[in-house]
Tab-separated table of C-alpha atoms in Angstrom:
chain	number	residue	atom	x	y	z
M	1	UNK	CA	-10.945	-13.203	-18.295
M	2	UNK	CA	-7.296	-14.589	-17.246
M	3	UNK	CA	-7.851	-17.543	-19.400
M	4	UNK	CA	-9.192	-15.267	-22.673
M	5	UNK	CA	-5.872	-13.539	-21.869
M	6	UNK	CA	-4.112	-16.677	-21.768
M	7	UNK	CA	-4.928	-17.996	-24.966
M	8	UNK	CA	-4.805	-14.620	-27.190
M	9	UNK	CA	-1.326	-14.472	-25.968
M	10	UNK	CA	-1.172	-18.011	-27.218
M	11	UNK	CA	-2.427	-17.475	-30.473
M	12	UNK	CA	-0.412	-14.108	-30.374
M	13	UNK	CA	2.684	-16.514	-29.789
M	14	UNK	CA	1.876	-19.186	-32.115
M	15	UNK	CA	0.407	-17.604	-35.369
M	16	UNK	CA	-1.093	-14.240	-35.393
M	17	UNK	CA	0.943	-13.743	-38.598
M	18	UNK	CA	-0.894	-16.545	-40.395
M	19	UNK	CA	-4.314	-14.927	-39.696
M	20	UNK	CA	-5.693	-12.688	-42.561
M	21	UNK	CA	-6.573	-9.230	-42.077
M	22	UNK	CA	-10.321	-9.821	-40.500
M	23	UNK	CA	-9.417	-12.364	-38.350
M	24	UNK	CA	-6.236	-10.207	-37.198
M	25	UNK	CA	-8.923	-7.332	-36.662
M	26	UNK	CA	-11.057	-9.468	-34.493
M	27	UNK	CA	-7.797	-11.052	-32.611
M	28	UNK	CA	-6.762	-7.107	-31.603
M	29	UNK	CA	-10.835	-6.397	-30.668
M	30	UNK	CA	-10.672	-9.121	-28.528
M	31	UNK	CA	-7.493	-8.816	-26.816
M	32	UNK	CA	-8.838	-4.667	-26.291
M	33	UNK	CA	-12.298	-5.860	-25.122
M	34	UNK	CA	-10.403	-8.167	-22.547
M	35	UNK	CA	-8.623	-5.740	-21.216
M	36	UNK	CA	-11.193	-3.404	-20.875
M	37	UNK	CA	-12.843	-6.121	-19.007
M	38	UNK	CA	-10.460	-6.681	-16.264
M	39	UNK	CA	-9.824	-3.367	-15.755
M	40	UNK	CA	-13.752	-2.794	-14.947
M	41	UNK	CA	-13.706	-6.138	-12.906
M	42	UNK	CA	-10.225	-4.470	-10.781
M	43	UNK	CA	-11.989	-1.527	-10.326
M	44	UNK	CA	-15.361	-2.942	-9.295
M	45	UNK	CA	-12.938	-4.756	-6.903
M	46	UNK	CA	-11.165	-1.716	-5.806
M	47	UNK	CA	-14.374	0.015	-5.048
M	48	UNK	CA	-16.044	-3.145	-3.122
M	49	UNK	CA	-12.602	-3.016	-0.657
M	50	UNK	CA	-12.938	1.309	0.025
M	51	UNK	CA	-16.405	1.010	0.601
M	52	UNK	CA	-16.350	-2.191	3.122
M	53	UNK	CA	-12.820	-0.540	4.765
M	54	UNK	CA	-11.310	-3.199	3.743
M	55	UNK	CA	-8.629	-1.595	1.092
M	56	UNK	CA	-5.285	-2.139	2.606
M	57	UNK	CA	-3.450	0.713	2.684
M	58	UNK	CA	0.622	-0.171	3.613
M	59	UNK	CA	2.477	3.248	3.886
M	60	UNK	CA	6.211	2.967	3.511
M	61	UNK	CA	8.727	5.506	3.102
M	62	UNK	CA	9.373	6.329	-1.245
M	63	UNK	CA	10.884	7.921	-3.462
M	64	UNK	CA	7.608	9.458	-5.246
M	65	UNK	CA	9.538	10.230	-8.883
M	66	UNK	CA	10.015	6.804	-9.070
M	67	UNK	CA	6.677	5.828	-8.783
M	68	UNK	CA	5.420	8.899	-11.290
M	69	UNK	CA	8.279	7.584	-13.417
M	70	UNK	CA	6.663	4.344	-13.815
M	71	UNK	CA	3.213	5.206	-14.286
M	72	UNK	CA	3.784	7.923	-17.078
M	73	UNK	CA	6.120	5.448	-18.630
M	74	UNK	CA	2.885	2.492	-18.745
M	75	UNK	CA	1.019	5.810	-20.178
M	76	UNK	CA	3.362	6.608	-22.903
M	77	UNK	CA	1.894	3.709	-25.597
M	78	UNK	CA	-1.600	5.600	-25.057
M	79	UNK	CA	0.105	8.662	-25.798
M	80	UNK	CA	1.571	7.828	-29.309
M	81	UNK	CA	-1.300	5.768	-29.855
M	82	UNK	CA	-3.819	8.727	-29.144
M	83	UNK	CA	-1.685	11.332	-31.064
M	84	UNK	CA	-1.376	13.184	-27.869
M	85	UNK	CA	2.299	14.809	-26.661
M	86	UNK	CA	2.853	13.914	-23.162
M	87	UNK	CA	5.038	16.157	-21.215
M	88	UNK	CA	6.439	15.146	-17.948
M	89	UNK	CA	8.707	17.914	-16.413
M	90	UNK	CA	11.813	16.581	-14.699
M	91	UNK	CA	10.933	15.539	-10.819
M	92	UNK	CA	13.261	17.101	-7.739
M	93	UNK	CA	14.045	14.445	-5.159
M	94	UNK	CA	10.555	14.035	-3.231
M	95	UNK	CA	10.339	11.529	-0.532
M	96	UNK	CA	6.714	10.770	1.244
M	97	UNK	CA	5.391	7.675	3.295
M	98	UNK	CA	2.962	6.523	0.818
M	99	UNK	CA	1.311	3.053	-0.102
M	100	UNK	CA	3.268	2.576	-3.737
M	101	UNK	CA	0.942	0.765	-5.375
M	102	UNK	CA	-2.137	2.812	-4.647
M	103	UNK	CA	-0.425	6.034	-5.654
M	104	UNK	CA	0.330	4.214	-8.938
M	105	UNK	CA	-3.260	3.864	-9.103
M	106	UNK	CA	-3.972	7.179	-9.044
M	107	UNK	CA	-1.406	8.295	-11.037
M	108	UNK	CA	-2.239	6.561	-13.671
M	109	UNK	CA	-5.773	7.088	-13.074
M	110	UNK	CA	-5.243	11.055	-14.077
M	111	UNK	CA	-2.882	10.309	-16.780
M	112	UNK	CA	-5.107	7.748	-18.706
M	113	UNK	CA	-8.003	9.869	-18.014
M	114	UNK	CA	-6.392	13.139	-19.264
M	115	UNK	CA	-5.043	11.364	-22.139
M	116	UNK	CA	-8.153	9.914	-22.924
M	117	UNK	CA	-10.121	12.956	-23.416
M	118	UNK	CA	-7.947	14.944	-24.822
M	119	UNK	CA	-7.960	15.094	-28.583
M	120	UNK	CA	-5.496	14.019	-31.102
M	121	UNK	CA	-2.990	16.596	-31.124
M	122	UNK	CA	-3.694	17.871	-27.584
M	123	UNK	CA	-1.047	18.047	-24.948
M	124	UNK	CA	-0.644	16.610	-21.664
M	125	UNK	CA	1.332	17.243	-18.497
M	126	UNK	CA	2.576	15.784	-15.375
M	127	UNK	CA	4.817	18.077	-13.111
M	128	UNK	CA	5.689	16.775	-9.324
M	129	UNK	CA	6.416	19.213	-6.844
M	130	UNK	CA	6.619	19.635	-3.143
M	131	UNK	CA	5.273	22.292	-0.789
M	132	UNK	CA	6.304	21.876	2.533
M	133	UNK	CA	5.738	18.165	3.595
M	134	UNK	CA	3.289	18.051	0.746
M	135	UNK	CA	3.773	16.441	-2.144
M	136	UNK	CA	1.894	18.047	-5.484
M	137	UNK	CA	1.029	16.393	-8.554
M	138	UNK	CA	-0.664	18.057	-11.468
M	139	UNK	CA	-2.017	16.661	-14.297
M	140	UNK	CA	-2.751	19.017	-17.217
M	141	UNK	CA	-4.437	18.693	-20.333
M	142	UNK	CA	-6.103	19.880	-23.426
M	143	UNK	CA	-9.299	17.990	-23.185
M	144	UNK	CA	-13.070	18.567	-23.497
M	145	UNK	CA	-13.233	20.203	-20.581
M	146	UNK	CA	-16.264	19.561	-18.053
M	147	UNK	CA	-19.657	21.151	-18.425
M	148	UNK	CA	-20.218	23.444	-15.461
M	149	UNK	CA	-23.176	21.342	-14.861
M	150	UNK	CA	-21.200	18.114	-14.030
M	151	UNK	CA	-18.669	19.539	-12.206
M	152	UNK	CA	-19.994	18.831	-8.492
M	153	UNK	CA	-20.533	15.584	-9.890
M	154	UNK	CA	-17.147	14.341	-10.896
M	155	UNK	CA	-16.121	12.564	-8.426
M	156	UNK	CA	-18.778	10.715	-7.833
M	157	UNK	CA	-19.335	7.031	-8.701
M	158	UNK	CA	-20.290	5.629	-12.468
M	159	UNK	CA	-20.302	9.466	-13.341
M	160	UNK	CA	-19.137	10.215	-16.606
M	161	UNK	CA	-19.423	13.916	-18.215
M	162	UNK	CA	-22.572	14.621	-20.401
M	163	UNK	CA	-19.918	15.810	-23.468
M	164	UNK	CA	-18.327	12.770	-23.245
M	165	UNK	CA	-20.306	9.621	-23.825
M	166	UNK	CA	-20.738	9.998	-27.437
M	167	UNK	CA	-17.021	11.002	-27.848
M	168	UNK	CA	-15.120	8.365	-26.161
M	169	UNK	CA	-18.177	5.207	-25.223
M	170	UNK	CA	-15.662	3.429	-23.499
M	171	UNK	CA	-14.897	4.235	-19.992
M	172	UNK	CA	-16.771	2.949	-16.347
M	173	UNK	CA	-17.178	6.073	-14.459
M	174	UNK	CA	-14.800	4.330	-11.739
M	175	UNK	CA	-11.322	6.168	-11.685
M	176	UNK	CA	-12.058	9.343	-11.000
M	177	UNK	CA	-14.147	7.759	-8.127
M	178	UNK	CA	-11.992	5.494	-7.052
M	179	UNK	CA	-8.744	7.785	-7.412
M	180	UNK	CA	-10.368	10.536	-5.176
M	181	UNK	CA	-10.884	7.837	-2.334
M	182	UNK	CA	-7.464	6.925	-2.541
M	183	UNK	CA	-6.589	10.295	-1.917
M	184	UNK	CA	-8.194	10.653	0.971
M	185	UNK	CA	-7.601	7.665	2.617
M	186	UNK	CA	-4.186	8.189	2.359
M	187	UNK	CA	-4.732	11.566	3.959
M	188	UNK	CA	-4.420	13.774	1.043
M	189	UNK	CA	-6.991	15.611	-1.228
M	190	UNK	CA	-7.741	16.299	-5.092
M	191	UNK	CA	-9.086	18.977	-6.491
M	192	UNK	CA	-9.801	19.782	-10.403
């Protein structure tokens, strides 16, 4: 997968200009498709390391806006690319002792996701708040919604929502999954 990376960027770098329209089609499916790829393969990982304990969680003192910052700004080419308006309300000064890079995980796990299924013209929004010594982050959105049906079930692993499949083919069933056992083994809980 690194190396198909590798060389699109190559050919990205060294020509994509000179391809016609077909083969610049089948240049962006690949580069897509790869992606897609290794972000299946990084979750598979992910969910390999919770269920053996062997996820390494390293907890250090953050400034959590910064962290949301990032993650809704990664989100933002979905966004205009989906048709979607993202909304991210302004964040007070929240610090927690958090592992950074998993909360960016699930951050961006519930952004992609609720941009993902909502539809083109839909609304999204992120608001961080604090209760207490809890910290709160909501993720809105305008999408399909979730059949009562498959509701227990969304959390679960390789679950995706019967409305969905046909709508939107591409997806693993992993982040919701794998963003819920973050949560919680960082001593927090999720809720939809």
């Amino acid at each position: 997968l690194t190396a198909i990376k590798w060389y699109s960027k190559i050919l990205a770098n060294g020509g994509v200009k000179k391809l016609n329209p077909t083969q610049l089609r089948a240049y962006h499916q690949i580069v897509a498709s790869n992606e897609r790829m290794i972000e299946l393969v990084n979750s598979l990982l992910n969910v390999s390391r919770i269920e053996m304990g062997t996820l390494a969680i390293e907890p250090t003192r953050i400034k959590v806006g910064e962290i949301v910052t990032q993650a809704t700004q990664d989100a933002q080419p979905i966004a205009l690319e989906r048709g979607v308006l993202f909304k991210v309300w302004p964040f007070p000064e929240v610090h927690a002792t958090l592992d950074p890079k998993l909360l960016g995980i699930v951050i961006s796990n519930l952004v992609s996701n609720a941009l993902r299924y909502t539809p083109r013209s839909g609304k999204v929004a992120l608001k961080l708040s604090q209760q207490g010594k809890h910290v709160i982050i909501t993720v809105q959105d305008m999408g399909y919604g979730i059949p009562k049906k498959d509701q227990p079930f969304i959390f679960t692993k390789f679950f995706r929502a019967s409305n969905i499949v046909d709508k939107e083919p591409q997806g693993t069933g992993l982040g919701l999954y794998l963003t819920k056992s973050i949560v919680e083994m960082m001593k927090g809980a999720i809720s939809f």
